[in-house]
Amino acid sequence: MKVALVYDRVNKWGGAERVLLALRQLYPDAPLYTSVYNPQNASWAKQFEIKTSFLQGIWGASTRNELLGTLMPIAFETFSFDEFDLVISITSEAAKGIITKPGTCHISYLLTPTRYLWSGYDVYFRNRIFRTLSYPFVSYLRNWDVVASKRPDYFFAISKEVQNRIKKYYKRQSEVIYPPVFSKEDKKNVAGKKYFLLVSRLSKATFYKRVDMVIEAFNQNKLPLKVVGTGSSLNFFKKRARSNIEFLGEVSDDALSELYEGAYSLIFPSNEDFGLVVVEAMSHGTPVIAFKGGGALETVTPGITGEFFDRQDSNSLNHLLKSFDWTRYNVRTIKTSAQRFSLQTFKKEFANLVNQKMSEYQKNL
């Protein structure tokens, strides 16, 4: 069976990119089609055979997502997949809109329906003037997105939260397969718990992650906080943080493992589609303090693997932190809870469901 993978853009490192590496283990010969590719920012992708769109030739497009805009739909519609039996798109944007002919099965593993068009529209376009000026483009993209959502033969969702969004915005059914966590062996030289930990991208495009709220909360409570992540807003947050907050930038996987193990808790303030860092922290036996919403509701068990705060504001987070005691949580229990998101489980469930859908698809030809 000849397989191709499709992803929105290959120019960063994050949870979705880990999914691509897991899929490569299942389909090692599959080329990766994408709108743009930045080798410097996506060194992990060097092991793939990358096929880019015409957008690759636009200066700056591989690093500045805002330059792509309304060209993304055209970019993915120009790819041909006639030679493939199966195409798997991993997407939160335009990659699901590829066009395949009968005989080529298209399965879309959806990270979320395009956030800035649907569930996050009011957050992204909260400025009234910007919303008004952007309306023609948003209207075009929404119409295209609905049309594109009819093209995959099957949808897989990364969480029940995303499954519900697919049904709400696209009127499509889907199957849930949780993304995998790549576990690391515990480090024996980590002595005690010394800080709280925040792991997030720090860019204007991801302000929905509410890093600003966590900075405000820890400015007030003066507890030690380490922040892992980089992005265009890094200096913005640094200037507003007190001395108890340390910014570490981008770190290696081994260093991140040690940071998870040395933390009282991971702070997870975002209303996310899934939240892979939550499961990563749990795989190291570290409890999670999470906002009560989104994918965290499917991964965090209050009193067992962490706790929830009710509102995305500093007062709600600090109220919980006052009563939080990391010694109440059993490391082994937390690690066991994370095993259902293991790489082995993901590969087995994904391969089985793909085989099931391929058989169904071929019967209906």
CSV table of N, CA and C in Angstrom, one decimal, residues 210-281:
chain,number,residue,atom,x,y,z
A,210,ARG,N,-2.7,31.5,27.1
A,210,ARG,CA,-2.8,32.3,28.4
A,210,ARG,C,-1.5,32.3,29.2
A,211,VAL,N,-0.4,32.4,28.6
A,211,VAL,CA,0.9,32.5,29.3
A,211,VAL,C,0.9,33.8,30.1
A,212,ASP,N,0.2,34.9,29.5
A,212,ASP,CA,0.2,36.1,30.2
A,212,ASP,C,-0.5,36.0,31.6
A,213,MET,N,-1.5,35.2,31.7
A,213,MET,CA,-2.2,35.0,33.0
A,213,MET,C,-1.3,34.3,34.0
A,214,VAL,N,-0.5,33.3,33.6
A,214,VAL,CA,0.4,32.6,34.5
A,214,VAL,C,1.5,33.6,35.0
A,215,ILE,N,2.0,34.4,34.1
A,215,ILE,CA,3.0,35.4,34.5
A,215,ILE,C,2.4,36.3,35.5
A,216,GLU,N,1.2,36.8,35.3
A,216,GLU,CA,0.6,37.7,36.2
A,216,GLU,C,0.4,37.0,37.6
A,217,ALA,N,0.0,35.8,37.6
A,217,ALA,CA,-0.3,35.0,38.8
A,217,ALA,C,1.0,34.8,39.6
A,218,PHE,N,2.1,34.5,39.0
A,218,PHE,CA,3.3,34.2,39.7
A,218,PHE,C,4.1,35.5,40.0
A,219,ASN,N,3.8,36.6,39.3
A,219,ASN,CA,4.2,37.9,39.8
A,219,ASN,C,3.6,38.3,41.1
A,220,GLN,N,2.4,37.8,41.3
A,220,GLN,CA,1.7,38.1,42.5
A,220,GLN,C,2.1,37.2,43.7
A,221,ASN,N,2.2,35.9,43.4
A,221,ASN,CA,2.4,34.9,44.5
A,221,ASN,C,3.9,34.7,44.8
A,222,LYS,N,4.8,35.2,43.9
A,222,LYS,CA,6.2,35.1,44.0
A,222,LYS,C,6.8,33.7,44.2
A,223,LEU,N,6.1,32.7,43.8
A,223,LEU,CA,6.6,31.3,43.8
A,223,LEU,C,7.5,31.1,42.6
A,224,PRO,N,8.4,30.2,42.7
A,224,PRO,CA,9.4,29.9,41.6
A,224,PRO,C,8.7,29.3,40.4
A,225,LEU,N,8.9,29.9,39.3
A,225,LEU,CA,8.4,29.3,38.0
A,225,LEU,C,9.4,29.3,36.9
A,226,LYS,N,9.5,28.2,36.3
A,226,LYS,CA,10.4,28.0,35.1
A,226,LYS,C,9.5,27.9,33.9
A,227,VAL,N,9.9,28.7,32.8
A,227,VAL,CA,9.1,28.7,31.6
A,227,VAL,C,9.9,28.2,30.5
A,228,VAL,N,9.4,27.1,29.8
A,228,VAL,CA,10.1,26.5,28.7
A,228,VAL,C,9.3,26.9,27.4
A,229,GLY,N,10.1,27.4,26.4
A,229,GLY,CA,9.4,27.7,25.2
A,229,GLY,C,10.0,29.0,24.6
A,230,THR,N,9.8,29.2,23.3
A,230,THR,CA,10.3,30.4,22.7
A,230,THR,C,9.2,30.9,21.7
A,231,GLY,N,9.5,32.0,21.1
A,231,GLY,CA,8.5,32.6,20.2
A,231,GLY,C,8.6,34.1,20.1
A,232,SER,N,7.8,34.7,19.3
A,232,SER,CA,7.9,36.2,19.1
A,232,SER,C,7.6,37.0,20.3
A,233,SER,N,6.9,36.4,21.3
A,233,SER,CA,6.5,37.2,22.5
A,233,SER,C,7.4,36.9,23.7
A,234,LEU,N,8.5,36.2,23.5
A,234,LEU,CA,9.4,35.9,24.6
A,234,LEU,C,9.9,37.1,25.3
A,235,ASN,N,10.4,38.1,24.6
A,235,ASN,CA,10.9,39.3,25.3
A,235,ASN,C,9.8,40.1,25.9
A,236,PHE,N,8.6,40.1,25.3
A,236,PHE,CA,7.4,40.8,25.9
A,236,PHE,C,7.2,40.2,27.3
A,237,PHE,N,7.2,38.9,27.5
A,237,PHE,CA,6.9,38.3,28.8
A,237,PHE,C,8.1,38.5,29.7
A,238,LYS,N,9.3,38.4,29.2
A,238,LYS,CA,10.5,38.6,30.1
A,238,LYS,C,10.4,40.0,30.8
A,239,LYS,N,10.0,41.0,30.0
A,239,LYS,CA,10.0,42.4,30.6
A,239,LYS,C,8.9,42.5,31.7
A,240,ARG,N,7.9,41.7,31.6
A,240,ARG,CA,6.8,41.8,32.6
A,240,ARG,C,6.9,40.8,33.8
A,241,ALA,N,8.0,40.0,33.8
A,241,ALA,CA,8.1,39.0,34.8
A,241,ALA,C,9.1,39.4,35.9
A,242,ARG,N,8.7,39.0,37.1
A,242,ARG,CA,9.6,39.3,38.3
A,242,ARG,C,10.7,38.3,38.3
A,243,SER,N,11.6,38.5,39.3
A,243,SER,CA,12.8,37.6,39.4
A,243,SER,C,12.6,36.2,39.7
A,244,ASN,N,11.4,35.9,40.3
A,244,ASN,CA,11.1,34.5,40.6
A,244,ASN,C,10.7,33.7,39.4
A,245,ILE,N,10.6,34.3,38.2
A,245,ILE,CA,10.2,33.6,37.0
A,245,ILE,C,11.4,33.6,36.1
A,246,GLU,N,11.8,32.3,35.7
A,246,GLU,CA,13.0,32.1,34.8
A,246,GLU,C,12.6,31.6,33.5
A,247,PHE,N,13.0,32.2,32.4
A,247,PHE,CA,12.7,31.8,31.1
A,247,PHE,C,13.9,31.0,30.5
A,248,LEU,N,13.7,29.7,30.1
A,248,LEU,CA,14.7,28.8,29.7
A,248,LEU,C,14.8,28.7,28.2
A,249,GLY,N,13.9,29.3,27.4
A,249,GLY,CA,13.9,29.2,26.0
A,249,GLY,C,13.6,27.7,25.5
A,250,GLU,N,14.2,27.4,24.4
A,250,GLU,CA,14.0,26.0,23.9
A,250,GLU,C,15.0,25.1,24.5
A,251,VAL,N,14.5,23.9,25.0
A,251,VAL,CA,15.4,23.0,25.6
A,251,VAL,C,15.3,21.6,24.9
A,252,SER,N,16.3,20.8,25.1
A,252,SER,CA,16.3,19.4,24.5
A,252,SER,C,15.3,18.6,25.2
A,253,ASP,N,15.0,17.4,24.6
A,253,ASP,CA,14.0,16.5,25.2
A,253,ASP,C,14.6,16.0,26.6
A,254,ASP,N,15.9,15.7,26.6
A,254,ASP,CA,16.4,15.2,27.9
A,254,ASP,C,16.3,16.3,29.0
A,255,ALA,N,16.6,17.5,28.6
A,255,ALA,CA,16.5,18.6,29.6
A,255,ALA,C,15.1,18.8,30.1
A,256,LEU,N,14.2,18.7,29.1
A,256,LEU,CA,12.8,18.8,29.5
A,256,LEU,C,12.3,17.7,30.4
A,257,SER,N,12.8,16.5,30.2
A,257,SER,CA,12.5,15.4,31.1
A,257,SER,C,12.9,15.7,32.5
A,258,GLU,N,14.1,16.2,32.7
A,258,GLU,CA,14.6,16.6,34.0
A,258,GLU,C,13.8,17.7,34.6
A,259,LEU,N,13.4,18.6,33.8
A,259,LEU,CA,12.5,19.7,34.3
A,259,LEU,C,11.2,19.2,34.8
A,260,TYR,N,10.6,18.3,34.0
A,260,TYR,CA,9.3,17.7,34.5
A,260,TYR,C,9.5,17.0,35.8
A,261,GLU,N,10.6,16.3,36.0
A,261,GLU,CA,10.8,15.5,37.2
A,261,GLU,C,11.1,16.4,38.4
A,262,GLY,N,11.7,17.6,38.1
A,262,GLY,CA,12.0,18.5,39.2
A,262,GLY,C,10.9,19.5,39.6
A,263,ALA,N,9.8,19.4,39.0
A,263,ALA,CA,8.7,20.4,39.2
A,263,ALA,C,7.7,19.9,40.2
A,264,TYR,N,7.2,20.8,41.0
A,264,TYR,CA,6.1,20.6,41.9
A,264,TYR,C,4.9,20.2,41.1
A,265,SER,N,4.7,20.9,40.0
A,265,SER,CA,3.6,20.7,39.1
A,265,SER,C,3.8,21.4,37.8
A,266,LEU,N,3.2,20.9,36.8
A,266,LEU,CA,3.1,21.6,35.5
A,266,LEU,C,1.9,22.5,35.6
A,267,ILE,N,2.0,23.7,35.2
A,267,ILE,CA,0.9,24.7,35.1
A,267,ILE,C,0.4,24.6,33.6
A,268,PHE,N,-0.9,24.4,33.4
A,268,PHE,CA,-1.5,24.3,32.1
A,268,PHE,C,-2.7,25.2,32.0
A,269,PRO,N,-2.5,26.4,31.6
A,269,PRO,CA,-3.6,27.4,31.6
A,269,PRO,C,-4.5,27.5,30.4
A,270,SER,N,-4.2,26.7,29.4
A,270,SER,CA,-4.9,26.8,28.1
A,270,SER,C,-6.1,25.9,28.0
A,271,ASN,N,-7.1,26.4,27.2
A,271,ASN,CA,-8.2,25.6,26.8
A,271,ASN,C,-7.8,24.9,25.5
A,272,GLU,N,-7.1,23.8,25.6
A,272,GLU,CA,-6.5,23.2,24.4
A,272,GLU,C,-7.3,22.1,23.8
A,273,ASP,N,-7.0,21.7,22.6
A,273,ASP,CA,-7.6,20.6,21.9
A,273,ASP,C,-7.3,19.3,22.6
A,274,PHE,N,-6.1,19.1,23.0
A,274,PHE,CA,-5.7,18.0,23.8
A,274,PHE,C,-4.7,18.3,24.9
A,275,GLY,N,-3.5,18.8,24.5
A,275,GLY,CA,-2.6,19.2,25.5
A,275,GLY,C,-1.6,18.1,25.8
A,276,LEU,N,-0.6,17.9,24.9
A,276,LEU,CA,0.3,16.8,25.0
A,276,LEU,C,1.3,17.0,26.1
A,277,VAL,N,1.6,18.3,26.5
A,277,VAL,CA,2.5,18.5,27.6
A,277,VAL,C,1.9,18.0,28.9
A,278,VAL,N,0.6,18.0,29.0
A,278,VAL,CA,0.0,17.5,30.2
A,278,VAL,C,0.4,16.0,30.4
A,279,VAL,N,0.2,15.2,29.3
A,279,VAL,CA,0.5,13.8,29.4
A,279,VAL,C,2.0,13.6,29.6
A,280,GLU,N,2.9,14.4,29.0
A,280,GLU,CA,4.3,14.3,29.1
A,280,GLU,C,4.7,14.5,30.6
A,281,ALA,N,4.1,15.5,31.3
A,281,ALA,CA,4.4,15.7,32.7
A,281,ALA,C,3.9,14.5,33.5
